[in-house]
Each structure stands twice: as C-alpha cells, then as structure tokens.
Coordinates of C-alpha atoms in Angstrom, one line a residue:
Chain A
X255 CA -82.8 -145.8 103.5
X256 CA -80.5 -145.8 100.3
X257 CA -78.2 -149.1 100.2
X258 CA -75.2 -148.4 98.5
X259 CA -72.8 -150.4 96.0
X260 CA -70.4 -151.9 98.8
X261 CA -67.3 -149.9 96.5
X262 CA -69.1 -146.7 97.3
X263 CA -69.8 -147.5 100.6
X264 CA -66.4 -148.4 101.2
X265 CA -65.2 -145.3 99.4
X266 CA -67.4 -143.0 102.0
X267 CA -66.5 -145.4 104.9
X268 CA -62.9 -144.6 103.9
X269 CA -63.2 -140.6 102.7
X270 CA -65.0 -140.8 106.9
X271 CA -62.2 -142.5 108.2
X272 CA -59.7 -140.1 106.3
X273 CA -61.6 -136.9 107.4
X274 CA -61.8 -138.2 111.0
X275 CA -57.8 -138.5 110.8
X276 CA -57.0 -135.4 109.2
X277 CA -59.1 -133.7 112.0
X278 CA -57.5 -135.7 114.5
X279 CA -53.9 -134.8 112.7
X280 CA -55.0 -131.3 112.5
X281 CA -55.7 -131.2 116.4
X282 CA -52.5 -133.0 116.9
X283 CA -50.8 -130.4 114.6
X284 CA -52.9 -127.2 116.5
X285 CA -52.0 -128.6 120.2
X286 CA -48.3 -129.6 119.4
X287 CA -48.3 -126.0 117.8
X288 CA -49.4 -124.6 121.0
X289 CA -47.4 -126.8 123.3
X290 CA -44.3 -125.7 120.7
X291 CA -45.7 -121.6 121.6
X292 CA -45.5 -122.5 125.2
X293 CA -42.4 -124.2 125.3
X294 CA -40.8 -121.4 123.1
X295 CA -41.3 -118.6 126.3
X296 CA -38.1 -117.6 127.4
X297 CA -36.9 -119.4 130.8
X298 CA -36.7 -118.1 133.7
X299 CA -33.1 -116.3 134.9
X300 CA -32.9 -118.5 138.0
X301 CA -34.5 -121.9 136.2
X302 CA -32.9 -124.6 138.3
X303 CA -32.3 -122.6 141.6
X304 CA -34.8 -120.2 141.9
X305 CA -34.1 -117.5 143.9
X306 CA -37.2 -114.9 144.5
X307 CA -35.2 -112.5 145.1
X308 CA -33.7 -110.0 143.5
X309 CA -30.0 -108.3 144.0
X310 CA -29.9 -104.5 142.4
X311 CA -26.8 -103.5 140.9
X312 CA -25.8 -107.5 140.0
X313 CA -25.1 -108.5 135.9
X314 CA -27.7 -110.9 135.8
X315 CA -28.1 -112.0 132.1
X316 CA -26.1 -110.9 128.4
X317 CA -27.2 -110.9 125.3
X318 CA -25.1 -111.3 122.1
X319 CA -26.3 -109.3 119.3
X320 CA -24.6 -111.1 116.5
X321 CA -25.4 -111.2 112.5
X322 CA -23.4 -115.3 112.8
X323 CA -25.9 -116.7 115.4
X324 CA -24.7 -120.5 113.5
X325 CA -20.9 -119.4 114.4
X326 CA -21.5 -117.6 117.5
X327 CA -23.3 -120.7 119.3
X328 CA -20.2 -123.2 118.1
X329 CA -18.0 -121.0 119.5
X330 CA -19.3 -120.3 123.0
X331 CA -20.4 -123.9 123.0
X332 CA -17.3 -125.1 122.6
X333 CA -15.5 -122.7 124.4
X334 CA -17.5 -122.5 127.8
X335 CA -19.3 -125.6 127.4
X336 CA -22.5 -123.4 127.7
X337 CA -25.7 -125.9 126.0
X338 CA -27.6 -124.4 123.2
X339 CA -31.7 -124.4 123.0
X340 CA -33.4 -122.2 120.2
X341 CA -36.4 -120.2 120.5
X342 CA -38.4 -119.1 117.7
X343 CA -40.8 -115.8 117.9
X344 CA -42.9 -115.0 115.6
X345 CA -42.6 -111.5 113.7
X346 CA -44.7 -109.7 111.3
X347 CA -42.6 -111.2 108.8
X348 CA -41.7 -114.2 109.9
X349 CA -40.1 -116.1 112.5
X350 CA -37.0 -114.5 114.4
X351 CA -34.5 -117.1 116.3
X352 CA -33.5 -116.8 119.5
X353 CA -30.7 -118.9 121.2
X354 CA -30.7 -119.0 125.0
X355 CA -27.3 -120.2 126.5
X356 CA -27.4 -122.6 129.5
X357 CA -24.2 -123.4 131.6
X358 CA -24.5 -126.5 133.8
X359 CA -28.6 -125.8 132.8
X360 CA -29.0 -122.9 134.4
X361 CA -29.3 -119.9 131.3
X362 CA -27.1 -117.6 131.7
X363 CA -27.4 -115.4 127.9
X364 CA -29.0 -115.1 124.9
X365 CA -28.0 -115.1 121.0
X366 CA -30.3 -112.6 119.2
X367 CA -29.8 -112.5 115.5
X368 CA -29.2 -109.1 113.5
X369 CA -31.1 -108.4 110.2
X370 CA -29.4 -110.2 107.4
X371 CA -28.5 -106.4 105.8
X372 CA -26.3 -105.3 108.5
X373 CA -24.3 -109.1 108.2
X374 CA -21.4 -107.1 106.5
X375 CA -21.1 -104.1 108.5
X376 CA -21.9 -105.2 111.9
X377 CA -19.5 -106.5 114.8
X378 CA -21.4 -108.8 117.1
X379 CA -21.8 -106.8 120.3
X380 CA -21.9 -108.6 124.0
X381 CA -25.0 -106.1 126.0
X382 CA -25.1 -107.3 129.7
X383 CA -28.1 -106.3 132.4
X384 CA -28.0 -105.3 135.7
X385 CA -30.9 -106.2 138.0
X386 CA -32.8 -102.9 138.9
X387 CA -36.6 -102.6 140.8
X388 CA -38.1 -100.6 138.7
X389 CA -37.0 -100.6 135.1
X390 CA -39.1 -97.8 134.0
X391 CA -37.4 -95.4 137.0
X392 CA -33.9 -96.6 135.8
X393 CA -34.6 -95.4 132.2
X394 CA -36.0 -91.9 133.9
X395 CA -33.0 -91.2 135.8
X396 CA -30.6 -92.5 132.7
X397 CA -32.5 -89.8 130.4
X398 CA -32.3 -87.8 133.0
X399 CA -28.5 -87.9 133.4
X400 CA -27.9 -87.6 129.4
X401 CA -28.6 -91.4 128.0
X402 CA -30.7 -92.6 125.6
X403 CA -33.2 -95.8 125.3
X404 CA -32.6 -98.1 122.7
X405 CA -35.2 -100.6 124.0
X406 CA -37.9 -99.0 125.6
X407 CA -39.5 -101.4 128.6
X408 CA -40.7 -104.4 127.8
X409 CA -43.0 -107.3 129.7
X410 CA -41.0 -110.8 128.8
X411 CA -43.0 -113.9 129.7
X412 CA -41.3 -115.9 132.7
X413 CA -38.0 -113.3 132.3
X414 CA -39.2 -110.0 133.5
X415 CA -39.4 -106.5 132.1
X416 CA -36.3 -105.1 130.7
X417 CA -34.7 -102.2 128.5
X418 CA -31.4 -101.2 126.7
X419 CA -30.0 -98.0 126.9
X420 CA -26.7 -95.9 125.8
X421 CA -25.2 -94.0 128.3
X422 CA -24.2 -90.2 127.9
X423 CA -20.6 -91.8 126.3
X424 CA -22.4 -94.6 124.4
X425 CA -21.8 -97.5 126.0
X426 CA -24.5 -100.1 125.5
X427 CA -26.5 -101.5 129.1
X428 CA -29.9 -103.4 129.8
X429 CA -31.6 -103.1 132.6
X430 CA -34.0 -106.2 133.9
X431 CA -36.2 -106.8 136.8
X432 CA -36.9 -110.6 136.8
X433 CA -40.2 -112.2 136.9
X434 CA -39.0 -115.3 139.0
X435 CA -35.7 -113.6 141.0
X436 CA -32.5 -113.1 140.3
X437 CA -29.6 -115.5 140.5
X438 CA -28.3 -116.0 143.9
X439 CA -25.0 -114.7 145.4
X440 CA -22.7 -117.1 144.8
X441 CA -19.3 -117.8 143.7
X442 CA -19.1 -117.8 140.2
X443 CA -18.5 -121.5 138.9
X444 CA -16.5 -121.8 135.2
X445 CA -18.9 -120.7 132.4
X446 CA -20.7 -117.9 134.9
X447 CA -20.5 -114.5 134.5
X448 CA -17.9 -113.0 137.0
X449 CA -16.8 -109.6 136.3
X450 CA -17.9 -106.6 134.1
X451 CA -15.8 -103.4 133.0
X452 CA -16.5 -100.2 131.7
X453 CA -14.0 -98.3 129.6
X454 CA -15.1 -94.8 130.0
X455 CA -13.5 -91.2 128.7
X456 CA -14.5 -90.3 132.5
X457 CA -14.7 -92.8 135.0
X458 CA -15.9 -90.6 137.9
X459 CA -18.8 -89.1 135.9
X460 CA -20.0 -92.8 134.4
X461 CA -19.9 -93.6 137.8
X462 CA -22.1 -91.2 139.4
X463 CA -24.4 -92.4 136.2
X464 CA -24.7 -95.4 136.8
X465 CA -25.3 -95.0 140.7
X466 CA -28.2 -93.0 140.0
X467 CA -29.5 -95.5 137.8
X468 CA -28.6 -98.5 139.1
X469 CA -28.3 -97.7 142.5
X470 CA -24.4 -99.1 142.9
X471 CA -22.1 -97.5 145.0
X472 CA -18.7 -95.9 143.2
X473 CA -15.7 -97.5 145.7
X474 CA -12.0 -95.5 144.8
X475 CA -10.5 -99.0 143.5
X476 CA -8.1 -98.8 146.7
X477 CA -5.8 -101.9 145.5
X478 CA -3.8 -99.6 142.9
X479 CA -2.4 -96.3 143.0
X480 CA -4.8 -95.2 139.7
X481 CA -7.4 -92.0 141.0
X482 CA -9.2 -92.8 137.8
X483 CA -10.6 -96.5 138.6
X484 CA -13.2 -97.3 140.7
X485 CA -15.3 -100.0 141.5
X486 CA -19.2 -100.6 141.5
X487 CA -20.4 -102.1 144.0
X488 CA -24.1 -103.4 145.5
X489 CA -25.6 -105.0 148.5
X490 CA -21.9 -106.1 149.7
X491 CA -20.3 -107.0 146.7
X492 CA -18.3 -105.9 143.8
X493 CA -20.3 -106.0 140.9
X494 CA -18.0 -104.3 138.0
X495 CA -15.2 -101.3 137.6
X496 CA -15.0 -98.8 135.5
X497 CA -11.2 -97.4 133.8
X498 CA -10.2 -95.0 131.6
X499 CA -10.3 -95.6 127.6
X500 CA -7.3 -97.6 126.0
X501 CA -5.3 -94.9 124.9
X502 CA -6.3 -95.5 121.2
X503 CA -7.4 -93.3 118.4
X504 CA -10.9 -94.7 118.0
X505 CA -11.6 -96.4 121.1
X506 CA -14.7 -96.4 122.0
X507 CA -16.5 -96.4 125.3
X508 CA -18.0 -99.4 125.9
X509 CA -18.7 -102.4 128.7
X510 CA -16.5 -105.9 128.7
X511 CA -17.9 -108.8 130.1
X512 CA -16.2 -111.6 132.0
X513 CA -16.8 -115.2 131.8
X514 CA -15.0 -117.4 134.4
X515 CA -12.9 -120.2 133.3
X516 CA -10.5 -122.5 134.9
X517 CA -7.4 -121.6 133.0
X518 CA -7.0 -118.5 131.4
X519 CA -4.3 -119.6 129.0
X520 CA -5.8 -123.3 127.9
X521 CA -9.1 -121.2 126.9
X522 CA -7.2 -118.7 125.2
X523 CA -5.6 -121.4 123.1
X524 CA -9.0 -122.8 122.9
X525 CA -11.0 -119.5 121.6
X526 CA -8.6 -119.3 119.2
X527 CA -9.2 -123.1 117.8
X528 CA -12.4 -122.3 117.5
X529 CA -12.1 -119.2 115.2
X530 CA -11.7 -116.3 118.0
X531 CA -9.0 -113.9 118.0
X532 CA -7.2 -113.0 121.1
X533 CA -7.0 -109.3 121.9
X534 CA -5.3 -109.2 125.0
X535 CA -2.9 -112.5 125.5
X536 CA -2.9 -113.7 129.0
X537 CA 0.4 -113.1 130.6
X538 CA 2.7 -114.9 133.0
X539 CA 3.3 -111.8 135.0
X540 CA 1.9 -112.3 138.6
X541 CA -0.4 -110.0 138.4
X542 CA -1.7 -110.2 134.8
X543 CA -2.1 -114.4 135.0
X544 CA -5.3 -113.7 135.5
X545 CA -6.9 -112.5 132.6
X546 CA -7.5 -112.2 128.5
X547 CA -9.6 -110.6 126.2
X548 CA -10.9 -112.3 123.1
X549 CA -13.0 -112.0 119.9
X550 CA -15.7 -114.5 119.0
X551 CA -16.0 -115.1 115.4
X552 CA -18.3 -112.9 114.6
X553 CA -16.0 -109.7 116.5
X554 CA -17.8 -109.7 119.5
X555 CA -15.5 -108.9 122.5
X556 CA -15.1 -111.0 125.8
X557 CA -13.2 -111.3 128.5
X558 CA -11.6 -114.4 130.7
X559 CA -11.0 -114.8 134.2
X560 CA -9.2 -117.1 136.2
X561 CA -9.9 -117.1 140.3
X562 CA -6.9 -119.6 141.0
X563 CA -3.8 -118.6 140.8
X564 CA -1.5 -121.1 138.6
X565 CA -0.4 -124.2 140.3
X566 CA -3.6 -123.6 143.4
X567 CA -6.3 -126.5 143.2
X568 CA -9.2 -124.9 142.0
X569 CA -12.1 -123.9 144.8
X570 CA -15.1 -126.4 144.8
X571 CA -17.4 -124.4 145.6
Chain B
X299 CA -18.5 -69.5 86.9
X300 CA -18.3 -66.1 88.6
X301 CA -16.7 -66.5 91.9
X302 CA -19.7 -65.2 93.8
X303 CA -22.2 -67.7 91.9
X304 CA -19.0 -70.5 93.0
X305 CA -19.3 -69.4 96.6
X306 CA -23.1 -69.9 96.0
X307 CA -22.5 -73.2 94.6
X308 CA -20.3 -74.1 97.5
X309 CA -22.3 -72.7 100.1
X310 CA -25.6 -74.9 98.8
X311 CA -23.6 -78.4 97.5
X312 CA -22.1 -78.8 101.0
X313 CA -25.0 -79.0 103.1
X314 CA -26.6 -81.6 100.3
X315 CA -23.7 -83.9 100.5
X316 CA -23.4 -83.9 104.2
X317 CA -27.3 -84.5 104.4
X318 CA -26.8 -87.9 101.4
X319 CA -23.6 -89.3 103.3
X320 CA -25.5 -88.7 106.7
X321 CA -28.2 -90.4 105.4
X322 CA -26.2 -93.2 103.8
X323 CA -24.4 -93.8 107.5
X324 CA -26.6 -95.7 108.8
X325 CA -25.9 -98.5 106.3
X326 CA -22.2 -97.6 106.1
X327 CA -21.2 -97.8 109.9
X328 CA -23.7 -100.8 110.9
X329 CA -25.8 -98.4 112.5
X330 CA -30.0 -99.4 112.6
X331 CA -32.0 -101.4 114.6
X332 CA -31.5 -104.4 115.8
X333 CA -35.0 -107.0 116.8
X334 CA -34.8 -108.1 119.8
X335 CA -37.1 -111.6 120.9
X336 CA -39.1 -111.1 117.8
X337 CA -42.1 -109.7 117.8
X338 CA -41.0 -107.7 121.7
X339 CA -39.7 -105.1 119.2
X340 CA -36.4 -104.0 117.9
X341 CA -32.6 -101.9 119.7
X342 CA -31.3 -99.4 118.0
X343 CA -29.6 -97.8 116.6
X344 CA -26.5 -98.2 118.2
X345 CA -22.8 -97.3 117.3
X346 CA -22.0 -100.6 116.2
X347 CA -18.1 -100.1 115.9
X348 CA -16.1 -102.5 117.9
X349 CA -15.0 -102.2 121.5
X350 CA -11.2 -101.5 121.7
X351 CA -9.6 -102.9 124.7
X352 CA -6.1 -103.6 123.8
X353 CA -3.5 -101.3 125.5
X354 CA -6.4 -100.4 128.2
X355 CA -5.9 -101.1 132.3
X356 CA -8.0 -104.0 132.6
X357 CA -9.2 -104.8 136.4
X358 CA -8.7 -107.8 138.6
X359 CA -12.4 -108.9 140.2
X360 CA -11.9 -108.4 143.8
X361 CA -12.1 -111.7 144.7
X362 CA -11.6 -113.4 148.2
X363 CA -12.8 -117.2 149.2
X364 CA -15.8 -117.2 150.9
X365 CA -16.4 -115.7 154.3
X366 CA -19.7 -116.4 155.5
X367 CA -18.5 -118.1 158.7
X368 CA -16.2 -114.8 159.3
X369 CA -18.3 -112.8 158.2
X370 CA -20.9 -113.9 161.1
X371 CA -18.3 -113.8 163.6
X372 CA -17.3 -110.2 162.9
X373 CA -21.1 -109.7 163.0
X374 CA -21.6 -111.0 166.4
X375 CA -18.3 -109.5 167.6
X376 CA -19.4 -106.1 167.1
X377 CA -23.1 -106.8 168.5
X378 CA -21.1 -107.6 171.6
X379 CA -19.0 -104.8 172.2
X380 CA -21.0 -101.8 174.5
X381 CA -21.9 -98.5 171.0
X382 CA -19.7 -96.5 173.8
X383 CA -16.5 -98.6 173.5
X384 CA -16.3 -99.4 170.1
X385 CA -14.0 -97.6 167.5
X386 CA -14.6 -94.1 166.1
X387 CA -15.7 -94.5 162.5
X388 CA -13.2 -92.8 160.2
X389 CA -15.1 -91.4 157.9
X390 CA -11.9 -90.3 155.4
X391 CA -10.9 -93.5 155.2
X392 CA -11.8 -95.4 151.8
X393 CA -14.6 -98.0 152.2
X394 CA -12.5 -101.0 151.5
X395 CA -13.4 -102.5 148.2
X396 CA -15.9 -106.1 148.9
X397 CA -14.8 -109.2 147.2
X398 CA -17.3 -110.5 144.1
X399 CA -20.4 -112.9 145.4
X400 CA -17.9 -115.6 147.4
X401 CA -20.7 -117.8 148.7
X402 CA -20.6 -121.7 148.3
X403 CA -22.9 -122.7 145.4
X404 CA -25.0 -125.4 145.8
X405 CA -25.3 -128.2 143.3
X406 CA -26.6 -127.6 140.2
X407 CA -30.0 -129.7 139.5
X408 CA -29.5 -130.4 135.7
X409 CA -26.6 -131.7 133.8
X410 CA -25.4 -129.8 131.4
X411 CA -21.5 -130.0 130.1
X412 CA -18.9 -131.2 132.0
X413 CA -17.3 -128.1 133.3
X414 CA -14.4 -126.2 131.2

C-alpha cells in the first residue's frame, strides 16, 4: 500500500469529497429539473373543483395570443384579479413561455406568446374553446361545413386534446375535450367567463355551423324584435349569441368574450388605468348598464359584464 | 415600346407583382403561425386584423338567479299530471331562450385575489 504525503492525501480526500458533491449537486440539479418538467404540465381545467364531467357546447377555457405576454399579464392581473403562474416548454429552439391565468385558483386562460417578428404587426387575439366529445369529429364536420384547422388535434398532458379552427367567415374557435372534466355549471363568480358573442356577416348560417360542430342548439333570441340574433344554447343553458357585423367597413367576423365583473363602469375606469382602451363605454341607459368592450394593451378585445343591476346587492352565490 | 409589346409587358408584370406583394402579406398583415404550448406545435395562419365591435348590437347573457329549487318543482309537477291531461305542445312557439349556468357555486378551495 502506497502512503502518501498527508498534503496529497488531503488534496485527493478533498478532489473525493468535491466529486462526491458535484454528483450529489448534479442529482439535485437532474431531479429538481425533472420535478421543474413535471410541475411545468399544464393544470387541469377543473383544478380545485373537479368535475369529471363534461358539458358540450360550454366555453370552457381562452387563450390570449399576444406578442406583450409582460403587459398582457399586468393588465388582466390587475384588472380581474386573475393570479399569474408561468410555464415554460421546451422548443426545438428553445424555451417558449406559457402563462396560465387562475381566478380565485381555479385556471381559467392562458397567455401564449407570439414570435418576436410579428410583435409589430400583430393585435393580441382572445381564441375561446368550447367543450366537444370528440375533437377530431368536431374538426370533420367544421371542414366539412367550409372551415379550416389552424391547430390540428393535439393530446395536452392533464388538459385534454384540443384544436383551433377558422370558421367559413374566419372567426377564430378551439375546440377541447378535457382530460379531468369540465368546469361545473355554475353561476359565474367576478373574473369567470360568462358570455361569448359572435359577430357574423350571417348569423343564421354560423349558426347552423356551429350546431353541427358543436352540437349547440340555435334559439331565435326571443327577448328583442331582431330576426337576425340568436342564441346558442347546450344542455339547458345559454352558452353564447351570435349578431350581425357592426356596420363598419372592415369589420371583421370574429368571437368576443365576456368576463364577469362586479361593476361594469369601475372596471372600465380600471382597464383604462391600466393601459386598455375602451371600445364600447358602458352606458347608463337601462338596458345598456350592463356591458363594455375593451382593449388590453396589446389590442386584444374583451368584453365586461355585470349580472346586478346598479344599486342591487350583488348575488353570493 | 410598341403598344402590343406594352400590352405584353402589362399582361406579364401584373401577375409578378401580385405574386411578390402576396408573398410579402404574410409579414405585412400579421399573418403566420403562431406556437402554441411549445413544442405541441404552432396556429396559423390566421387573419390577425383586429376584431371591430363598436357600433355592433352587442347581447345581454340571459341571465336569471338560480332556479334549481323551481326547477325541481316544475319537474315533479309535470311527473304528476296524467300524459292525457297535460297541455298540447305548441310546436310553433319559440323555445324560450335558458338563462346562463345559475347554479350556486360552492366555495372555492384556494385563495387566490380578493374578488374584483
């Protein structure tokens, strides 16, 4: 046995020591890595009250397509007091972010990022999904009926398999059926989606698209003398309503989505605190109180809605 | 130029612009594809233009408090009337338009933000 100078053997005692860290570093490093890959799965729709159920024709998640993900998550943030966690997926080149939006911890939409070339010539673009059985046989019958896939179908871990599609106008929809159910049937509470619209060149025919793609029923919107509005409407419940085009040059067909808020005019103020624009003021007419549109900062277009009249104590649900 | 060889001209420049200003549209208008969750793949392309709502009819959620309670009554009121004495369906009449989801939802189980 070779009985080395005790510097040496100290040196190799501590180069032993150090390699025995490192590893153990490294297999810190590799497992926090892997916990990180786990934890970066996307959650599921119905996270804190799981459902297992599913409810065709319903708007169960949005995603904002938006080039400003920074400005976009301040905004809605602040605005809905919706919590913020990002996700990052890995890409062939690189990582891509993606910020899931929580309201009272329950997720309710995502912020996915646009490439950084289209930052100048993009709007940021609100795509909501309805909840459909088979995702595959909704893109069939949209094909079918003159739409287009932009997102072929895709397996999600923990979320489901979903797809995006144009319909014959161009109007922007996803189409999901979740892994772990669908969220339930309830009231909407503030910061929940509520309401949906579709402006459409003809409402009658994007009706009768979407009912043989999503399965909703088209309802004559019987609380207005207008022919050419109807609602959609699914296992007992309104779902969304589609009405003609502004009358506008370039309008463009398209789908609005609602988020419920206590008071329509405060959150109006609020939006535009925060950098939004408002498109469509609220009113104090009795039957317009209701209701604004407004821009996020990075153009994206949303609507408000208010359930309680002015001056009613809000439902608890 | 003779004006034949000019109509020539015309005829073959025209289709060569259009096909460079097509091609340049996609980077022009916004249009392209968008990635969606990484590497799950990418949307597009899609008319990116901005969706104009101002001056359009914008409709009220049908919206009434929640009726489950009723909603059982009516239920069990009709279970109890004889299929011979109840009402003719009238099948021209417009299906009355359903309220949004009204049910009481229960508690939340993680914080999150006060609510807005």
């Amino acid at each position: 046995m070779k009985i080395l100078p005790i510097a040496e053997a100290k040196a190799k005692l501590s180069q032993s020591v150090m390699a025995t860290m490192t590893a153990k570093a490294l297999g810190l490093v590799l497992f926090g890595a892997v916990a990180m890959a786990a934890a970066a799965d996307f959650p599921p729709l119905s996270d804190t009250t799981p459902t297992g159920e599913h409810f065709p024709g319903k708007f169960i998640w949005a995603d904002l397509f938006t080039a400003d993900p920074a400005a976009a998550q301040a905004f809605y943030t602040g605005l809905f007091g919706w919590e913020a966690t990002t996700i990052e997926r890995p890409t062939p080149s690189g990582t891509h972010s993606y910020i899931v939006l929580a309201n009272g911890g329950e997720p309710v939409a995502g912020l996915g990022v646009l490439p950084p070339r289209r930052q100048d010539a993009v709007h940021g673009r609100w795509v909501g999904y309805v909840s459909v059985p088979d995702v595959a046989k909704a893109l069939a019958a949209a094909t079918a009926k003159g739409g287009r896939v932009l997102f072929p179908a895709k397996d999600l871990p923990r979320r489901g398999t979903q797809a995006i599609f144009v319909d014959p106008e161009g109007a922007e929809l996803g189409v999901l059926h979740s892994s772990a159910g669908d969220p339930g049937e309830y009231a909407p509470d503030t910061g929940d989606w509520t309401w949906a619209q579709l402006f459409a060149r003809d409402p009658a025919a994007e009706g009768r698209f979407y009912a043989s793609v999503a399965g909703l029923d088209v309802l004559p919107d019987t609380r207005d003398d207008r022919p050419d509005v109807f609602v959609l409407a699914s296992g007992g419940y309104s779902r969304a309503s589609v009405a003609p085009l502004p009358p506008r040059p370039k309008a463009k067909p398209g789908w609005l989505l609602f988020v419920r808020v206590a008071d329509v005019k405060a959150a109006a103020a609020n939006a535009i605190s925060l950098g939004g624009r408002v498109l469509v003021a609220p009113s104090d007419a009795p039957t317009e109180y209701w209701r604004a549109v407004i821009a996020d900062p990075t153009g994206a277009v949303i609507g408000l809605v208010q359930l309680d009249e002015p001056g009613q104590p809000k439902e608890q649900p | 130029m003779k004006p034949a060889a000019k109509r020539v001209f015309t005829l073959l420049a025209l289709p060569a612009i259009a096909f460079v200003l097509g091609g340049c549209l996609p980077f022009l208008s916004g249009y392209g594809e968008t990635p969606v969750y990484g590497e799950y793949g990418y949307v597009g392309p899609w008319d990116s233009g901005r969706v104009e709502v101002e001056g359009g009819y914008v409709v009220a959620p049908p919206y009434t408090r929640s009726d489950r309670g009723r909603r059982d009554e009516d239920s069990r009121g009709r279970e109890a009337v004889a299929p011979e004495r109840r009402a003719p369906v009238q099948r021209t009449a417009p299906r009355p338009i359903p309220s949004i989801p009204n049910n009481p939802r229960p508690a939340r189980q993680s914080g999150g933000s006060p609510r807005r």
